[in-house]
Short mmCIF file of C-alpha atoms in Angstrom, two decimals:
data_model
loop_
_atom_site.label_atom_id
_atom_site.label_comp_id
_atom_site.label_asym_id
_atom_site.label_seq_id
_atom_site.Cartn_x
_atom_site.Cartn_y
_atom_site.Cartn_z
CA UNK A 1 40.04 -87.22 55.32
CA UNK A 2 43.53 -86.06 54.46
CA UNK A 3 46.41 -88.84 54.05
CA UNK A 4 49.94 -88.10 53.94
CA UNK A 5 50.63 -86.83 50.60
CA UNK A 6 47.41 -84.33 50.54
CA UNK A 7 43.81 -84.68 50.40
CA UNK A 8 41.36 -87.41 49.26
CA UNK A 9 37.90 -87.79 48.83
CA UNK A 10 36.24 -90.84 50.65
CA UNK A 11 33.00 -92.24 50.05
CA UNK A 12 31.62 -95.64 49.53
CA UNK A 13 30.43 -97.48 46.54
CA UNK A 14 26.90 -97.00 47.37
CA UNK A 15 27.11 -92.95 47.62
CA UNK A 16 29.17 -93.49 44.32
CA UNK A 17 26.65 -94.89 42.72
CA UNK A 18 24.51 -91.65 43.64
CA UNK A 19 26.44 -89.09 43.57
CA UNK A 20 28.35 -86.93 41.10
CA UNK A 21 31.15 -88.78 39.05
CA UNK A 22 34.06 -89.18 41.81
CA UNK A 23 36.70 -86.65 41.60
CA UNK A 24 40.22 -87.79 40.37
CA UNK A 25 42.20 -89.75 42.46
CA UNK A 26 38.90 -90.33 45.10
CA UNK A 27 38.98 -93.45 47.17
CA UNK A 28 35.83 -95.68 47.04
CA UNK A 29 35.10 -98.07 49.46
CA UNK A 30 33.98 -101.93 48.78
CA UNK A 31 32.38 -102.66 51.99
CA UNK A 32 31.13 -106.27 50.37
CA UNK A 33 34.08 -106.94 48.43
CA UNK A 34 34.07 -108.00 44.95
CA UNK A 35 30.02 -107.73 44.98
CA UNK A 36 30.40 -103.99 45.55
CA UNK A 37 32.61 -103.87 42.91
CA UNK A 38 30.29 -105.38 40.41
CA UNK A 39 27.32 -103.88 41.87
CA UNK A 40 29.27 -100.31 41.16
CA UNK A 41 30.04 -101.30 37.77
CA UNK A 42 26.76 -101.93 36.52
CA UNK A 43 25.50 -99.02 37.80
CA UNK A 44 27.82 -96.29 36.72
CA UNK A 45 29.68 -98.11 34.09
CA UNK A 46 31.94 -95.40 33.09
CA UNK A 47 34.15 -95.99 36.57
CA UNK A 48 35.14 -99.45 35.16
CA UNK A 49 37.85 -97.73 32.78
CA UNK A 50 39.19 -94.98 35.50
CA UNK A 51 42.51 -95.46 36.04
CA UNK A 52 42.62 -92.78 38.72
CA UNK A 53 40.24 -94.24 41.19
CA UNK A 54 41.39 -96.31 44.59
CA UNK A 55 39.19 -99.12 45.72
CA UNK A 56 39.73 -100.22 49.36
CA UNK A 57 38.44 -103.24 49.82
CA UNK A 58 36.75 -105.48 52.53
CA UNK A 59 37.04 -109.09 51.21
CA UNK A 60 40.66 -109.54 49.99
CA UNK A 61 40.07 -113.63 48.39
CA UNK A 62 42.85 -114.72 46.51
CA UNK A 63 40.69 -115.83 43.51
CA UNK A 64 39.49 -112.24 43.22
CA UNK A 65 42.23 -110.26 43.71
CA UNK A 66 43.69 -110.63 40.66
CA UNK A 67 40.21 -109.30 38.89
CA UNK A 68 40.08 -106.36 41.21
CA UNK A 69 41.35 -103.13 39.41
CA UNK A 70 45.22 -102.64 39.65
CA UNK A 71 44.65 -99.66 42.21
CA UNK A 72 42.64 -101.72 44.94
CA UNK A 73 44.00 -102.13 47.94
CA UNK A 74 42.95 -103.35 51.48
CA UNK A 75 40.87 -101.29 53.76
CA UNK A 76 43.18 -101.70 56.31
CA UNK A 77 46.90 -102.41 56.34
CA UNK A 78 47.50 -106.07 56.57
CA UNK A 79 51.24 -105.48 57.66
CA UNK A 80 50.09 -103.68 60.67
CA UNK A 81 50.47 -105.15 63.96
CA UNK A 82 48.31 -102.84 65.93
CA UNK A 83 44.59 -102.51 64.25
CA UNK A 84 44.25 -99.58 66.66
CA UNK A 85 47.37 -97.93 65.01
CA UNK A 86 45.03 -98.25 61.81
CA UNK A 87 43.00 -94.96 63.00
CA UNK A 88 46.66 -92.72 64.08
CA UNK A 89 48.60 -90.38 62.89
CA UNK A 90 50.86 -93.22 60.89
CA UNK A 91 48.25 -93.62 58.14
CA UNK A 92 45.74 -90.47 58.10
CA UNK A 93 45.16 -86.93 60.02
CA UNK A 94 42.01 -86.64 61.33
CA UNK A 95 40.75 -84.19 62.76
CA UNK A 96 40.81 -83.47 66.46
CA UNK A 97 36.84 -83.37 66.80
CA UNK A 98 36.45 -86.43 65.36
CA UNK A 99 38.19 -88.53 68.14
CA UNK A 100 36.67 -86.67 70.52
CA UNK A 101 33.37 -87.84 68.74
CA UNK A 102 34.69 -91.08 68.17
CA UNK A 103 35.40 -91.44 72.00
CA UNK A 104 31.35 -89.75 73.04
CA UNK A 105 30.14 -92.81 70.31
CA UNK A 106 31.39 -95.59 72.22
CA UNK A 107 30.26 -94.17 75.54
CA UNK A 108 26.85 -93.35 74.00
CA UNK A 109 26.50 -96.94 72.24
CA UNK A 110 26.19 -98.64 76.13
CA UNK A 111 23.32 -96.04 76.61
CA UNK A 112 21.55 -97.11 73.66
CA UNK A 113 22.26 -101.16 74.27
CA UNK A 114 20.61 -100.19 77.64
CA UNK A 115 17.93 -98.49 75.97
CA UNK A 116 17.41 -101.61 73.91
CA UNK A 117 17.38 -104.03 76.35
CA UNK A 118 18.30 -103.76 79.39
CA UNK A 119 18.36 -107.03 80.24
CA UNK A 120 21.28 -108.00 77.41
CA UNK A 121 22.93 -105.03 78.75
CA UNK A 122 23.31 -106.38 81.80
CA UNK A 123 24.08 -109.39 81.01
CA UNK A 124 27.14 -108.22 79.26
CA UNK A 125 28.10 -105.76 81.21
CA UNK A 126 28.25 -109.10 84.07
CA UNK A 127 30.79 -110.52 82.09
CA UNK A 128 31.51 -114.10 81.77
CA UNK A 129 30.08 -114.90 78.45
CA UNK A 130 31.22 -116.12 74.73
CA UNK A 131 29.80 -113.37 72.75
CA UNK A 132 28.87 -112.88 68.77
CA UNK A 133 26.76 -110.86 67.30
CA UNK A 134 25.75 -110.84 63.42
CA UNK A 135 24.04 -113.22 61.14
CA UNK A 136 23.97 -116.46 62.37
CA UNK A 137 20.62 -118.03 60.20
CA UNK A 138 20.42 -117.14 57.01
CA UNK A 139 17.26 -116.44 54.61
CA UNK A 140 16.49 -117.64 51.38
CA UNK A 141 17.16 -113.71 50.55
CA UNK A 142 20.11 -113.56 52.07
CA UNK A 143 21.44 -116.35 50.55
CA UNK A 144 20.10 -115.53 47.04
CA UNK A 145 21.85 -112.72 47.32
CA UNK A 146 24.94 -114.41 47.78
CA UNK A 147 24.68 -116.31 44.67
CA UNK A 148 23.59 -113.29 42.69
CA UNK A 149 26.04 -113.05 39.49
CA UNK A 150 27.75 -116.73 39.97
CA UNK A 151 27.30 -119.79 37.68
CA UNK A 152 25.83 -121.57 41.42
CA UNK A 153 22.59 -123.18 40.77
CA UNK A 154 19.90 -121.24 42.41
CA UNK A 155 18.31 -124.41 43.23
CA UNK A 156 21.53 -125.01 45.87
CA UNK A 157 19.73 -122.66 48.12
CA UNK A 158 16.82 -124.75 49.11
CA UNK A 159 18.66 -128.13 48.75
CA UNK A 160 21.08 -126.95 51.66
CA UNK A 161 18.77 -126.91 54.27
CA UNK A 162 20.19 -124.07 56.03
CA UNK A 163 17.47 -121.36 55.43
CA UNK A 164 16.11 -120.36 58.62
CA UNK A 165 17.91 -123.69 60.41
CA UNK A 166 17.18 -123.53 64.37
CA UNK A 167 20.95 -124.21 65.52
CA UNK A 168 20.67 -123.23 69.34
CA UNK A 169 21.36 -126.45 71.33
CA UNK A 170 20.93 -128.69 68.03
CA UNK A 171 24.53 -129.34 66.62
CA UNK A 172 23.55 -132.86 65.80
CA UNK A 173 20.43 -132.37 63.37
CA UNK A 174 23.31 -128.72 62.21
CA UNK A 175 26.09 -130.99 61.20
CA UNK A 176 23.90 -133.39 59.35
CA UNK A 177 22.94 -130.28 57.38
CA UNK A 178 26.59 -128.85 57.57
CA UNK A 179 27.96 -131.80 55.99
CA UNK A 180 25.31 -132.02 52.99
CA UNK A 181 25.82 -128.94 52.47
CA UNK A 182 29.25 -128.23 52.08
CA UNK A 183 29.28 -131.53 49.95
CA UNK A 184 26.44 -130.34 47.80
CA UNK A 185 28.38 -126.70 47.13
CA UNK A 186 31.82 -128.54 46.18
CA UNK A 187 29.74 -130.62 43.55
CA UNK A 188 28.60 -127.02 42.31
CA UNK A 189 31.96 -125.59 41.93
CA UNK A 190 32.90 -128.65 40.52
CA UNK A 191 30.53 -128.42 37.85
CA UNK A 192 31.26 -125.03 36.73
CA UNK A 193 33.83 -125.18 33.91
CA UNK A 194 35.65 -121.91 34.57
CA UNK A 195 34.54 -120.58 37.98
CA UNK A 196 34.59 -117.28 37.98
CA UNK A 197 35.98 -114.68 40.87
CA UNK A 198 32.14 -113.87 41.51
CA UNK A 199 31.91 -117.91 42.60
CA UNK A 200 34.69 -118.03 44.46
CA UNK A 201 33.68 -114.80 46.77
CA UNK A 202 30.66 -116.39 46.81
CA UNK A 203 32.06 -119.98 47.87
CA UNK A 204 34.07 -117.67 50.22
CA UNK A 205 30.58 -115.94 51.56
CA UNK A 206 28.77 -119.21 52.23
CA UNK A 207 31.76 -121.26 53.94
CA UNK A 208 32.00 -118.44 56.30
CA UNK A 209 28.41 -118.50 57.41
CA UNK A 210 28.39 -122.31 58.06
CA UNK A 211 31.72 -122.14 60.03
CA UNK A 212 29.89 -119.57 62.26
CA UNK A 213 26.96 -121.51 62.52
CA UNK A 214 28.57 -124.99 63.19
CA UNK A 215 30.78 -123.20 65.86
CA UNK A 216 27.78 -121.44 67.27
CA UNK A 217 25.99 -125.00 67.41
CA UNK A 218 28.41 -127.05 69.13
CA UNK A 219 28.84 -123.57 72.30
CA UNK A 220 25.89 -123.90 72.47
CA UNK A 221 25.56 -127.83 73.17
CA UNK A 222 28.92 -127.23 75.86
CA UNK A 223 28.11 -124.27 77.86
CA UNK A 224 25.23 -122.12 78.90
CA UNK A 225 27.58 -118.83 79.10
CA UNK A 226 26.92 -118.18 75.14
CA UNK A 227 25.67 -114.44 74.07
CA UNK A 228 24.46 -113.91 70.91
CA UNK A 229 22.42 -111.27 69.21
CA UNK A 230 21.27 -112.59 65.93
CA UNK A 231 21.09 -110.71 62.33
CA UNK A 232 17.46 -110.07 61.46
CA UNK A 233 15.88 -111.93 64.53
CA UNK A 234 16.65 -109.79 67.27
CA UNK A 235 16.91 -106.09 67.72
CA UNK A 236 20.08 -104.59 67.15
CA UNK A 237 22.70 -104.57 69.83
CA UNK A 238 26.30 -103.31 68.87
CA UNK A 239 28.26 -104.38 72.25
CA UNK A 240 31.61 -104.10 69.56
CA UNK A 241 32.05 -100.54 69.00
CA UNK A 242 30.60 -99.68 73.31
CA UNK A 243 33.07 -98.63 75.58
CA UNK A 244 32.10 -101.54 77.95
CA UNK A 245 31.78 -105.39 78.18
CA UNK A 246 35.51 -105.87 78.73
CA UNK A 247 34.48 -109.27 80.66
CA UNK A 248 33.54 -111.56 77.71
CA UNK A 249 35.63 -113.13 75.12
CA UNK A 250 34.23 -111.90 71.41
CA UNK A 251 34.49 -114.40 68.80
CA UNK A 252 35.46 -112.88 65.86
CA UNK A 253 34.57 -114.98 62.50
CA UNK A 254 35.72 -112.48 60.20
CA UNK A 255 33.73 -111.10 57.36
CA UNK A 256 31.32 -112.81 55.43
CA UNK A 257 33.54 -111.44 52.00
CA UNK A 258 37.19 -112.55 52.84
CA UNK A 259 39.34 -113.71 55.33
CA UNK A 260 41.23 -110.64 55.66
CA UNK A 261 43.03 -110.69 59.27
CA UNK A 262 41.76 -106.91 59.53
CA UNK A 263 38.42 -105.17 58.58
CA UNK A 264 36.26 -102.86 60.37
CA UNK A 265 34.62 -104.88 63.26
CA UNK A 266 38.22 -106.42 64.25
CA UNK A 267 39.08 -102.45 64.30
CA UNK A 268 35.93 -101.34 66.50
CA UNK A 269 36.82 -104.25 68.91
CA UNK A 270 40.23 -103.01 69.51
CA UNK A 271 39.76 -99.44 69.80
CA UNK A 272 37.64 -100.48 72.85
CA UNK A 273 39.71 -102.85 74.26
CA UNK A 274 37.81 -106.01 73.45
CA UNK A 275 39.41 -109.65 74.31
CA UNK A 276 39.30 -110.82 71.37
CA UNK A 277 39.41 -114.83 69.69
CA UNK A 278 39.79 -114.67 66.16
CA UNK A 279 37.95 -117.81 64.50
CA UNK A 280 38.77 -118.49 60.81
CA UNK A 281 37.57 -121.36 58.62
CA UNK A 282 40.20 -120.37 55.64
CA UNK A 283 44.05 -118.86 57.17
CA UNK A 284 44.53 -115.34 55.10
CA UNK A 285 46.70 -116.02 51.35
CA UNK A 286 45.42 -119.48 51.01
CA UNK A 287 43.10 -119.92 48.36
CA UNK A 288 39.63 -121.19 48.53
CA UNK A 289 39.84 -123.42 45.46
CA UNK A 290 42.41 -125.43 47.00
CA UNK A 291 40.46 -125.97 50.27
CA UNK A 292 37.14 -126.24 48.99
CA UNK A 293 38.29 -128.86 45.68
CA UNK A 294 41.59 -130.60 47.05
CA UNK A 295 40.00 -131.75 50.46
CA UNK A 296 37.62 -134.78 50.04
CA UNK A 297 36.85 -135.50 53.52
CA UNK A 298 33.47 -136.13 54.65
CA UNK A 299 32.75 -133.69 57.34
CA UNK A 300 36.11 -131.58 57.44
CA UNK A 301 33.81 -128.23 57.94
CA UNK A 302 32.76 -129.94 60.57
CA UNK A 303 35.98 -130.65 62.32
CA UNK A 304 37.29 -127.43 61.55
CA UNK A 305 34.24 -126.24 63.49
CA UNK A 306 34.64 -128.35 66.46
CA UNK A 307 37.75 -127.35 66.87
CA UNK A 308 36.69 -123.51 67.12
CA UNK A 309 34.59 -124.23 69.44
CA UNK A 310 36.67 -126.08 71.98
CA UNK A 311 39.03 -122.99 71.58
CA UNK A 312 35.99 -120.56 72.09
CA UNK A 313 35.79 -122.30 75.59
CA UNK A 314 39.28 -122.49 76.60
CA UNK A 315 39.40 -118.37 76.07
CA UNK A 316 36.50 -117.92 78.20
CA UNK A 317 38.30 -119.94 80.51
CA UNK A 318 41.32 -118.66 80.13
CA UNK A 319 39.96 -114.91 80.77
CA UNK A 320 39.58 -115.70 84.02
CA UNK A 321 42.04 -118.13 85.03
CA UNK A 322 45.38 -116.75 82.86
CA UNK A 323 47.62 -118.94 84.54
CA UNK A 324 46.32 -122.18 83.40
#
């Protein structure tokens, strides 16, 4: 990839980890944020005093910024006001061949969803629907990883009750969790004596995924016109980065490692022209030690969650019928 003042090398912290020592001035990827970061570290130790290196990051928390090396920077530019400029000639030359490979991917992707199931296929390609597609549930291993390097007790996992948790048409018996929860993590954090950044991308991580699966809860209780293709219990369907499906409203939770307004599903989705809602428990720049400690309130996850998901209707409805 060649930016504007010359050539770069690109690669991720994963084929860092592998591969030869980076050359100088290389640009690493953090596709899981802070975790990456550590996860790098530990393996290849040496990187950690390379003044040279550029981490772009996915997962921009306040709490961890300031830990991140002084040459991270976003993966995408926060500033801009067009995600789909993100991919132009403003930031980065790329080659001809690889739009034109770009553009064959998305047309391919509805092939494969076909080829996957043709049903869901059709059903998006019908229109009408709410869709989502990511982890929704999550595993004890899942969720073990989340905590992995915090001071959060390991014993929080199976106290919150949302391993596995059926959520389709039961938000009653999914706030009740919610609510315990969220209580039970703020008592954690509460605990620690000096949270670290690893805790607070982690309190980050695990806010996110009970937003989305409050929010997911409560569609589901409202309206039947609700698609989702679930992390690790269905087969993999990626209606984002497809050409098609320009009839549904896709609810965009952001990523599971910061609330950063732009990151590379928000991208895919506008490249293709999605309709997008953007759903966030935490507003980008605001911290989550001030939410998560400063806000008492039984249930206020809960809330926020109910009101995502009355917005989540009135943009399906609002698709359809733009003058209301």
């Amino acid at each position: 990839m060649s930016a504007r003042d010359g050539k770069v090398d690109m690669l991720d912290s994963i084929v860092a980890a592998q591969a030869d020592s980076p050359s100088c001035g290389a640009h690493i990827v953090l596709w899981d944020g802070y975790n990456s970061l550590l996860e790098l570290h530990s393996k290849r130790p040496q990187l950690a005093s390379r003044s040279d290196i550029v981490y772009l990051c996915v997962g921009m928390v306040p709490e961890v910024v300031a830990a991140l090396p002084a040459s991270t920077l976003p993966l995408f530019d926060p500033a801009s006001s067009d995600p789909g400029d993100l991919v132009s000639r403003h930031y980065v030359v790329l080659p001809f061949a690889y739009d034109i490979q770009r553009a064959l991917r998305t047309r391919v992707r509805m092939l494969r969803n076909r080829w996957i199931s043709s049903d869901r296929h059709r059903m998006l390609c019908k229109g009408g629907l709410l869709v989502f597609c990511g982890l929704v549930r999550p595993s004890k291993n899942v969720l073990s990883g989340f905590l992995r390097g915090t001071k959060i007790s390991p014993n929080w996992v199976q106290r919150s009750g949302l391993i596995d948790l059926e959520w389709l048409g039961q938000s009653g018996s999914v706030c009740r969790t919610l609510t315990k929860a969220t209580s039970e993590l703020i008592h954690e954090l509460r605990r620690i004596e000096s949270p670290t950044p690893a805790d607070w991308a982690c309190a980050y991580t695990l806010m996110n995924v009970m937003h989305r699966l409050g929010t997911l809860s409560l569609i589901s209780d409202w309206t039947p016109s609700l698609f989702v293709n679930e992390f690790s219990q269905d087969k993999h369907l990626d209606p984002y980065d497809a050409a098609g499906y320009r009839n549904n409203v896709f609810l965009d939770f952001g990523s599971v490692r910061g609330p950063d307004r732009l990151y590379p599903r928000t991208v895919d989705m506008a490249l293709n022209h999605k309709p997008t809602l953007a759903l966030r428990w935490l507003p980008e720049n605001e911290g989550v030690s001030g939410r998560c400690l400063q806000d008492d309130t039984p249930g206020w996850l809960w809330e926020r969650c109910e009101i995502d998901a009355g917005r989540s209707l009135s943009a399906l409805q609002q698709l359809f019928n733009p003058e209301r």
